[in-house]
Coordinates of C-alpha atoms in Angstrom, one line a residue:
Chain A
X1 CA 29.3 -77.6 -28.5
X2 CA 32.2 -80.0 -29.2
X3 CA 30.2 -82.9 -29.3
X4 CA 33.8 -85.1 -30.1
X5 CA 34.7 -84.5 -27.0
X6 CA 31.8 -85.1 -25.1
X7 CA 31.2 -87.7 -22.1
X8 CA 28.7 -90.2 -23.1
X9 CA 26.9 -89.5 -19.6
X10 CA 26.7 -85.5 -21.4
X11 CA 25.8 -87.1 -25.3
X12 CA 22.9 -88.6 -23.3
X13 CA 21.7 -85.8 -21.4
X14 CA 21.8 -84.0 -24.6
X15 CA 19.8 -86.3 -26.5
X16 CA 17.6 -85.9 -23.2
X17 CA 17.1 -82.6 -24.1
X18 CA 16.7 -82.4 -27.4
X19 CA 14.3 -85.1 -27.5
X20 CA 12.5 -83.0 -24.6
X21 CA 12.9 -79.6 -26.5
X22 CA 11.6 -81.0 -29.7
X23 CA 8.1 -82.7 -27.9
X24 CA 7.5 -79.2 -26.2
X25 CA 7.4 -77.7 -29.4
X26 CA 5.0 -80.2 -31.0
X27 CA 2.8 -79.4 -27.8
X28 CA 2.9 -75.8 -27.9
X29 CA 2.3 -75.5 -31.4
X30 CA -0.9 -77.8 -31.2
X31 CA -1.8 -75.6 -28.2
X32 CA -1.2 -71.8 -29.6
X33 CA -0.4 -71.8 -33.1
X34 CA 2.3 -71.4 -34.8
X35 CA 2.3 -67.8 -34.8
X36 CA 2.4 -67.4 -31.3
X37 CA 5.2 -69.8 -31.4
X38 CA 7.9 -68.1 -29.0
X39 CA 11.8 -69.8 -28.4
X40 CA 10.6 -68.7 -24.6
X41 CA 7.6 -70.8 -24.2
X42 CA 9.3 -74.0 -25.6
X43 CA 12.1 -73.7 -23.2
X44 CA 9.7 -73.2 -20.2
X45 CA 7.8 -76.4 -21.7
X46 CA 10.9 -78.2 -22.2
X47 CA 12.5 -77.4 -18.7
X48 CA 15.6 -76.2 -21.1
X49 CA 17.5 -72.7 -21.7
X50 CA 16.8 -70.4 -24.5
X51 CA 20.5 -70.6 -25.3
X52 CA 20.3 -74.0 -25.7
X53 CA 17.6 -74.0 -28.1
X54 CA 19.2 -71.3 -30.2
X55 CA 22.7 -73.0 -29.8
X56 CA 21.0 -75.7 -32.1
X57 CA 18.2 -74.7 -34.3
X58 CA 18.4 -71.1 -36.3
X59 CA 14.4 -70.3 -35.5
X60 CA 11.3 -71.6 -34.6
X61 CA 10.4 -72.9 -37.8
X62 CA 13.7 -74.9 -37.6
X63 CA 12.4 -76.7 -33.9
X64 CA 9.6 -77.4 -35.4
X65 CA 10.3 -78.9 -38.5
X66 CA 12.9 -81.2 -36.3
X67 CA 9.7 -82.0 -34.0
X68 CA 7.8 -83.7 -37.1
X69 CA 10.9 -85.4 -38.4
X70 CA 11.4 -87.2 -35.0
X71 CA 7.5 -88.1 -35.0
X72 CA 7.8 -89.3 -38.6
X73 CA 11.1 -91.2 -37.7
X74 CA 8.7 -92.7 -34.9
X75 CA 6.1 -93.6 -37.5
X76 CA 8.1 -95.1 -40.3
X77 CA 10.2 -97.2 -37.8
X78 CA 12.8 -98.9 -39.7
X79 CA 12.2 -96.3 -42.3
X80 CA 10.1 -98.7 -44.7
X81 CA 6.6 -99.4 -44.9
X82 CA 5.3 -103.5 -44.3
X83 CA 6.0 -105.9 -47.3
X84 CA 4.4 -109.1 -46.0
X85 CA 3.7 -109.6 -50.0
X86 CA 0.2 -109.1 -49.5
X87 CA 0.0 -105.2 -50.8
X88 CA -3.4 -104.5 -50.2
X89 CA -3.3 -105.6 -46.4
X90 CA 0.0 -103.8 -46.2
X91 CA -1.8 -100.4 -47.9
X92 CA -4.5 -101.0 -45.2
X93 CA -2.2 -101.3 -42.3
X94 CA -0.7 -98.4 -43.3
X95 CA -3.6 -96.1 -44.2
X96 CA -5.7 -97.1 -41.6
X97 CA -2.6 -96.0 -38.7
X98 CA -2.5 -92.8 -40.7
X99 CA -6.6 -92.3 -40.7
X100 CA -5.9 -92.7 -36.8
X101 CA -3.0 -90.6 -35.9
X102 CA -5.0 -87.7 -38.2
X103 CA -7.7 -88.3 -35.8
X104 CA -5.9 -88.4 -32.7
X105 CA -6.4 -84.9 -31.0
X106 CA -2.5 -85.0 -29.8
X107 CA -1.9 -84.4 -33.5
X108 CA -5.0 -82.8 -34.9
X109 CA -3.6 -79.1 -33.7
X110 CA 0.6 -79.6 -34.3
X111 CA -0.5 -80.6 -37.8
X112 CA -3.5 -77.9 -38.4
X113 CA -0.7 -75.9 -37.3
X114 CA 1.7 -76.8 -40.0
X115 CA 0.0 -77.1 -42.8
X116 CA -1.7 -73.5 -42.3
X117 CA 2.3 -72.5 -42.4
X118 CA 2.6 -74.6 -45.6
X119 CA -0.7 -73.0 -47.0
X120 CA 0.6 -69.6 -46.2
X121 CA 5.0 -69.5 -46.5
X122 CA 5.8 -70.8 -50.0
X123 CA 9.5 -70.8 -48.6
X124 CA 8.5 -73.1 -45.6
X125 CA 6.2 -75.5 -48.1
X126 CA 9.5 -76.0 -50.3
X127 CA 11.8 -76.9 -47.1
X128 CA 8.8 -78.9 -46.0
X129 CA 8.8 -80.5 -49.4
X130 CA 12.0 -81.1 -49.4
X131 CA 12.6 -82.4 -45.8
X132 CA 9.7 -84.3 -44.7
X133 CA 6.7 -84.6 -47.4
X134 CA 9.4 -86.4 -50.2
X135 CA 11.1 -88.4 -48.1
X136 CA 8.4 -90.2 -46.8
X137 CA 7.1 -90.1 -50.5
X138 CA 10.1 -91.9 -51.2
X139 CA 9.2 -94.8 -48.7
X140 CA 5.6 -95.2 -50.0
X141 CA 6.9 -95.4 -53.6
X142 CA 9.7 -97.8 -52.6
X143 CA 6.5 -100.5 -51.4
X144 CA 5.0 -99.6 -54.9
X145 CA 8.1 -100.5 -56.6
X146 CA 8.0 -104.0 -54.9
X147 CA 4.2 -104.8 -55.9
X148 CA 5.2 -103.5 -59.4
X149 CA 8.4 -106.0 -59.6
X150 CA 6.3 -108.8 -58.1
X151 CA 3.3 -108.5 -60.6
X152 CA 0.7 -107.0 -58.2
X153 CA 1.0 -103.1 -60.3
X154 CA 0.9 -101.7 -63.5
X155 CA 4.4 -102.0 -65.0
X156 CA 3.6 -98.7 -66.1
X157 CA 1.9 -97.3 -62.9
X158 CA 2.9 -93.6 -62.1
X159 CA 3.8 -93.7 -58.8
X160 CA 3.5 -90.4 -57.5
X161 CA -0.2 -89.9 -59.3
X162 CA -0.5 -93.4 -57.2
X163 CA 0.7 -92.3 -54.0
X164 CA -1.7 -89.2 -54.2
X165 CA -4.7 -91.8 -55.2
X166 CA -3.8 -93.6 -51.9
X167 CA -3.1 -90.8 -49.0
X168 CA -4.8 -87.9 -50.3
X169 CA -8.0 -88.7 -49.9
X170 CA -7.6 -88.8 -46.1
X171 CA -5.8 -85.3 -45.9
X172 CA -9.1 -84.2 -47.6
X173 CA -11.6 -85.5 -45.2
X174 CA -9.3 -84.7 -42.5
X175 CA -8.7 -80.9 -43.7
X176 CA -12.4 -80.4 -44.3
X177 CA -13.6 -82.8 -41.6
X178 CA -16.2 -84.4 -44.1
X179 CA -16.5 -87.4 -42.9
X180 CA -15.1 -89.8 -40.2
X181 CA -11.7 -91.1 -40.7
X182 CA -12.3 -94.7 -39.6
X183 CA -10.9 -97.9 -40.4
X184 CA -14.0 -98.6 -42.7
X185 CA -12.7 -95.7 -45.1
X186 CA -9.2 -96.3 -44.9
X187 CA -10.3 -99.5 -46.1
X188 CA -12.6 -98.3 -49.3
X189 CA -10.0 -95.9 -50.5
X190 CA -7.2 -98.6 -50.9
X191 CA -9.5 -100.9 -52.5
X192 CA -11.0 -98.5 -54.5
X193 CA -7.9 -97.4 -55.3
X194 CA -6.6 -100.9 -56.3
X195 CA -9.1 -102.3 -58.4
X196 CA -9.9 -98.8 -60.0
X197 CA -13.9 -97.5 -60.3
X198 CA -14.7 -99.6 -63.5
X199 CA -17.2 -102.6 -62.8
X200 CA -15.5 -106.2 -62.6
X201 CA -14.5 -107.4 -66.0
X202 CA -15.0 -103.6 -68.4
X203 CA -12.7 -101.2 -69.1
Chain B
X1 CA -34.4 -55.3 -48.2
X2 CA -38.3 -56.1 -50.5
X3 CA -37.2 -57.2 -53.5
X4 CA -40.8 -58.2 -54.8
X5 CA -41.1 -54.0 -54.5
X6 CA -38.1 -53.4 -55.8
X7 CA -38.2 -51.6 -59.3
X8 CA -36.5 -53.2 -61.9
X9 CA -33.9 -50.7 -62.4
X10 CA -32.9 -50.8 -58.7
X11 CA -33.0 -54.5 -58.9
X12 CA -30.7 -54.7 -61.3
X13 CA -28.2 -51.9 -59.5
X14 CA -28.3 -54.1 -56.8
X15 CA -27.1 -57.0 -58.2
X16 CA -24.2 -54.7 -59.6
X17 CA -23.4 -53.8 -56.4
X18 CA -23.9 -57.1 -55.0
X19 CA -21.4 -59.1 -57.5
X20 CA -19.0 -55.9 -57.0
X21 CA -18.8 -56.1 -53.5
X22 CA -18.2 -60.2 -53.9
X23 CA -15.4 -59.6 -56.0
X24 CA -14.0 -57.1 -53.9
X25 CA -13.7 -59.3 -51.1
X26 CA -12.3 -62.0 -53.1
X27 CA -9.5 -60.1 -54.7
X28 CA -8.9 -58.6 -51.0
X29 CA -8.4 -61.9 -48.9
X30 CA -6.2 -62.7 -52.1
X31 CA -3.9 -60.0 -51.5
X32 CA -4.1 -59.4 -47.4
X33 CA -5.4 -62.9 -46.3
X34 CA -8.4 -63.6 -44.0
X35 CA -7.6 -62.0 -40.3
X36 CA -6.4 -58.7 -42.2
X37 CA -9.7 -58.5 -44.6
X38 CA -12.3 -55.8 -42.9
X39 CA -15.3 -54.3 -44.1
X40 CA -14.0 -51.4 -44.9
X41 CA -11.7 -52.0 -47.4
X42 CA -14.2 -54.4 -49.2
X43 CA -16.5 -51.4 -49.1
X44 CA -13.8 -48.7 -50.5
X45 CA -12.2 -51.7 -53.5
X46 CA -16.3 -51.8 -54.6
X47 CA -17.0 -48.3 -54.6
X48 CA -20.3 -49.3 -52.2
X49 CA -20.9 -47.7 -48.4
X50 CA -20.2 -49.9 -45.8
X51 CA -23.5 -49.9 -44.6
X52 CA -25.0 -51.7 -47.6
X53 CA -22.3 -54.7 -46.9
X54 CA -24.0 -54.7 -43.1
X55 CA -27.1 -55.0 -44.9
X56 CA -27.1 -57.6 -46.5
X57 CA -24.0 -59.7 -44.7
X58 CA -23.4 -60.1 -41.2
X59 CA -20.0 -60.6 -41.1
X60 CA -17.0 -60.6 -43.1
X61 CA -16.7 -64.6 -43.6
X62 CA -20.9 -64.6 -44.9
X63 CA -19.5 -61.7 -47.6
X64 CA -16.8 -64.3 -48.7
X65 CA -18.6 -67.8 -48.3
X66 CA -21.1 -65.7 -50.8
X67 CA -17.8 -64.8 -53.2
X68 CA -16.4 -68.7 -53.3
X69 CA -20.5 -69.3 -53.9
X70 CA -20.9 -66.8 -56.7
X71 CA -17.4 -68.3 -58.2
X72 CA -18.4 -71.6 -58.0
X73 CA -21.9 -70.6 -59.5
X74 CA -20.1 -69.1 -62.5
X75 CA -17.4 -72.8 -62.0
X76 CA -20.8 -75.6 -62.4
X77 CA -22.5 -73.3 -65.0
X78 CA -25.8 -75.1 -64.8
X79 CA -24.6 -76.7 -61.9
X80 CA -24.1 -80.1 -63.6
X81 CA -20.9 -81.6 -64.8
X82 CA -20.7 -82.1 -68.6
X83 CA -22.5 -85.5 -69.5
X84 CA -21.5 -86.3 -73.0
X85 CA -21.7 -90.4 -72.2
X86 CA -18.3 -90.7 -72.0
X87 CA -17.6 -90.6 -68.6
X88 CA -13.2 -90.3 -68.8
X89 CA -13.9 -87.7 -71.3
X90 CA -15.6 -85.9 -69.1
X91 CA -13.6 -85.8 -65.7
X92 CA -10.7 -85.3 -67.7
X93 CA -12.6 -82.1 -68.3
X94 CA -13.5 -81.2 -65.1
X95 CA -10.1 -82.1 -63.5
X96 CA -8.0 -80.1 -66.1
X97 CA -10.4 -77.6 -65.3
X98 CA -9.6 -77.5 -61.7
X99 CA -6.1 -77.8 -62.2
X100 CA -6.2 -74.5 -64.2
X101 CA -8.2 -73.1 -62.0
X102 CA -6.0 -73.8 -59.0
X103 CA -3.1 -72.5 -60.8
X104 CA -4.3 -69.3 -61.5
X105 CA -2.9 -66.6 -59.6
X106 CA -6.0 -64.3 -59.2
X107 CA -7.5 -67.8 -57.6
X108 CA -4.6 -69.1 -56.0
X109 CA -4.2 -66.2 -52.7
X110 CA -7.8 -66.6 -52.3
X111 CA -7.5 -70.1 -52.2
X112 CA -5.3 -70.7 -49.5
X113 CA -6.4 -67.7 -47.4
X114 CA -10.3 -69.4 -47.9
X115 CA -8.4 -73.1 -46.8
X116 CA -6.0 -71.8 -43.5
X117 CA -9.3 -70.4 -42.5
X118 CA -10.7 -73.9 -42.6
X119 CA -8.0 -75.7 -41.0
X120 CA -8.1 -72.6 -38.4
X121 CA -11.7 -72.7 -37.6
X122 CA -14.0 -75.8 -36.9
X123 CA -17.1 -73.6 -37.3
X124 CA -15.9 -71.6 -40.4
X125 CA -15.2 -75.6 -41.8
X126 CA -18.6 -76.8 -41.1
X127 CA -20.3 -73.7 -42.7
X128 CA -17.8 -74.5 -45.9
X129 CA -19.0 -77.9 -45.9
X130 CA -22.8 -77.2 -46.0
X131 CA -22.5 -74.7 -47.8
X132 CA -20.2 -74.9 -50.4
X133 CA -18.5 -78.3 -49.7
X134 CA -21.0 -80.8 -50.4
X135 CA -23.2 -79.2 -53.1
X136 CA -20.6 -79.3 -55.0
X137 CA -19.7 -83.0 -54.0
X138 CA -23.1 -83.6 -54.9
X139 CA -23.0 -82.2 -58.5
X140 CA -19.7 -84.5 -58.8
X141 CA -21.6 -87.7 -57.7
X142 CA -24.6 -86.9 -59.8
X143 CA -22.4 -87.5 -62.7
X144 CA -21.2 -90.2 -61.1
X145 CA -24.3 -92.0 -60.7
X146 CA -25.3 -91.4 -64.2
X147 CA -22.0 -93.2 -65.2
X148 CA -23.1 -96.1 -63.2
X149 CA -26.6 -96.3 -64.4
X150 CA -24.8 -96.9 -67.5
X151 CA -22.5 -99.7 -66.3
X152 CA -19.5 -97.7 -66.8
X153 CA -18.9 -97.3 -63.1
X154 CA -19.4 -100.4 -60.9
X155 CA -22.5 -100.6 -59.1
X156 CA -21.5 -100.9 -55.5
X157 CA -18.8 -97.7 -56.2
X158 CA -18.9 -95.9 -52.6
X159 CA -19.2 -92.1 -54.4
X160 CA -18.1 -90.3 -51.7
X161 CA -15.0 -92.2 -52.0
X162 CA -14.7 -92.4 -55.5
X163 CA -15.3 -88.1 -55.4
X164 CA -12.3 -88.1 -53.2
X165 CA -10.0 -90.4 -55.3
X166 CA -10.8 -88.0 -58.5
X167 CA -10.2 -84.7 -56.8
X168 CA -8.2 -85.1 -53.7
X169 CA -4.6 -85.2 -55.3
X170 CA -5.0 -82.1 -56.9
X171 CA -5.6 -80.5 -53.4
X172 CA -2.5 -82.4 -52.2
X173 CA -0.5 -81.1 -55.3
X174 CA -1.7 -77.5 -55.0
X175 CA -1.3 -77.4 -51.1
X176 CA 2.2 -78.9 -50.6
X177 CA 3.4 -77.5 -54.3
X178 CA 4.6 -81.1 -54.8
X179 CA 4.7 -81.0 -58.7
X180 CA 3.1 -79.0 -61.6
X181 CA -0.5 -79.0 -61.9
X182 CA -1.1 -80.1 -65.6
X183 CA -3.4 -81.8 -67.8
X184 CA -0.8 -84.2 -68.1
X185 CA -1.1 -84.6 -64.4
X186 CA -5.4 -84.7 -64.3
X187 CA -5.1 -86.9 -67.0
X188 CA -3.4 -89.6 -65.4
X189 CA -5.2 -88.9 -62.2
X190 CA -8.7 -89.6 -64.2
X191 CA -7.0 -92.8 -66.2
X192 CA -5.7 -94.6 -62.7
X193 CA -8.9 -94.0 -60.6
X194 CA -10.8 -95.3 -62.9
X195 CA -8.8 -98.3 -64.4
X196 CA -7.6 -98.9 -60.5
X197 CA -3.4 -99.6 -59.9
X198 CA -3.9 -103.1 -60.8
X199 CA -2.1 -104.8 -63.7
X200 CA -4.5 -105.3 -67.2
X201 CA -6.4 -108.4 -66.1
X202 CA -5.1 -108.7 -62.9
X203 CA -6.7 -108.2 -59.7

């Protein structure tokens, strides 16, 4: 692949297929598991040759990982969560579209599907880490840093303890299904979070 | 099995036997995860015959749902969290607990192999819930509640919620390896859920 001297009629049909390769693998995965994963099925799914897959990722694990970054590119948009100034509407926005993609059975088996590969590979949690889970830290933290220059923080907030406060409560009911993940929930953990569990006016 | 004819000699072999067998299965699904566990190798690691594990268990998930039980038995102690009035105190505690816990190798295979299971298996997750899930959830708000007939937690505190703020990120952390699971770390954690992410005075 010389992509320089490529045709932009070929860049696009490329992109085509990548694009096409990549959703077949977040299908399949949902579908069988990532340890019946195969190259072969993908390809099938994605209308595409095994050489081409293999011509540009190393392994499975590689087409997949791919496959969440171009969902999370999806997600995050312009790369940057909302900043109308109002951080608790923003929190909710954002909290309450991730209570509803977790709930949404397209994802519910691709992501089951990952995060039993991140339970079980320590290497694949690290390139996960690395690749996907701070990066998209990163974005969350950057809206925290705005509250915290505009008043609406702690100066002395810790951002990844706050992070955690805020999303992982949802990955918990989600993982153990122990409760719905509804709007109403979404709500109560960024409030909760927010104002802290100390009654108005003590602590 | 009549236990109320049992002698107490045998009774008390039988309980030997019993916790043996438990912490056979635990080390086990530590070392060859879940889908490799069998019967017969819990049997052999206890020194017991396979047909007293048929006995008394039906399967191979009952023998370990009884193994997370007996651990978190041994976890609660009385099955209450410590009360001592002072309610940051206290989770501070509990949470520096767990995060020691949760670092601990001999804990940590078991762990994960106990949590792909969940994310594998709807019915497994259910039976974790009941069963392990939220009794222990309950023991958490119990404490919780006490803290709020006190006034130290405000009234109208949703405690399911509140649970999952306090306990939730250390899942997160341990899952995804995202940072080291200190005191430092369930300190902070204890300190922002309960003062909220909201400036002194603010909010």
């Amino acid at each position: 692949m010389s992509q320089n001297r490529t045709a932009p009629d070929a860049t696009r049909r490329s992109e085509r297929s990548r694009r096409a390769i990549l959703a077949a693998a977040f299908e399949l995965v949902g579908e069988v598991g990532y340890s019946k994963l195969s190259i072969e099925a993908i390809a099938a799914r994605a209308g595409a040759g095994k050489q081409t897959i293999y011509r540009w990722w190393p392994s499975k694990g590689a087409v997949l990982f791919d496959a969440f970054l171009m969902l999370s590119e999806g997600e995050t948009g312009t790369a940057a969560l909302p900043d109308t100034g109002d951080l608790e509407a923003d929190l909710k926005t954002v909290l309450r579209a991730t209570a509803e993609e977790l709930s949404d059975p397209r994802y519910d088996g691709p992501m089951r599907a990952l995060n039993i590969e991140i339970l079980n590979d320590p290497v694949l949690a690290a390139d996960y880490l690395q690749r996907l889970d701070l990066p998209m830290k990163e974005i969350k933290k950057e809206r925290l840093r705005s509250a915290q220059c505009a008043g609406d923080l702690a100066a002395d907030l810790d951002l990844d303890v706050a992070v955690d406060l805020l999303f992982a409560p949802l990955l918990s009911r989600w993982m153990f299904r122990s409760g719905p993940l509804s709007a109403e929930f979404a709500d109560t953990v960024v409030e909760t979070a927010l104002r802290g569990m100390r009654p108005a006016g003590g602590g």
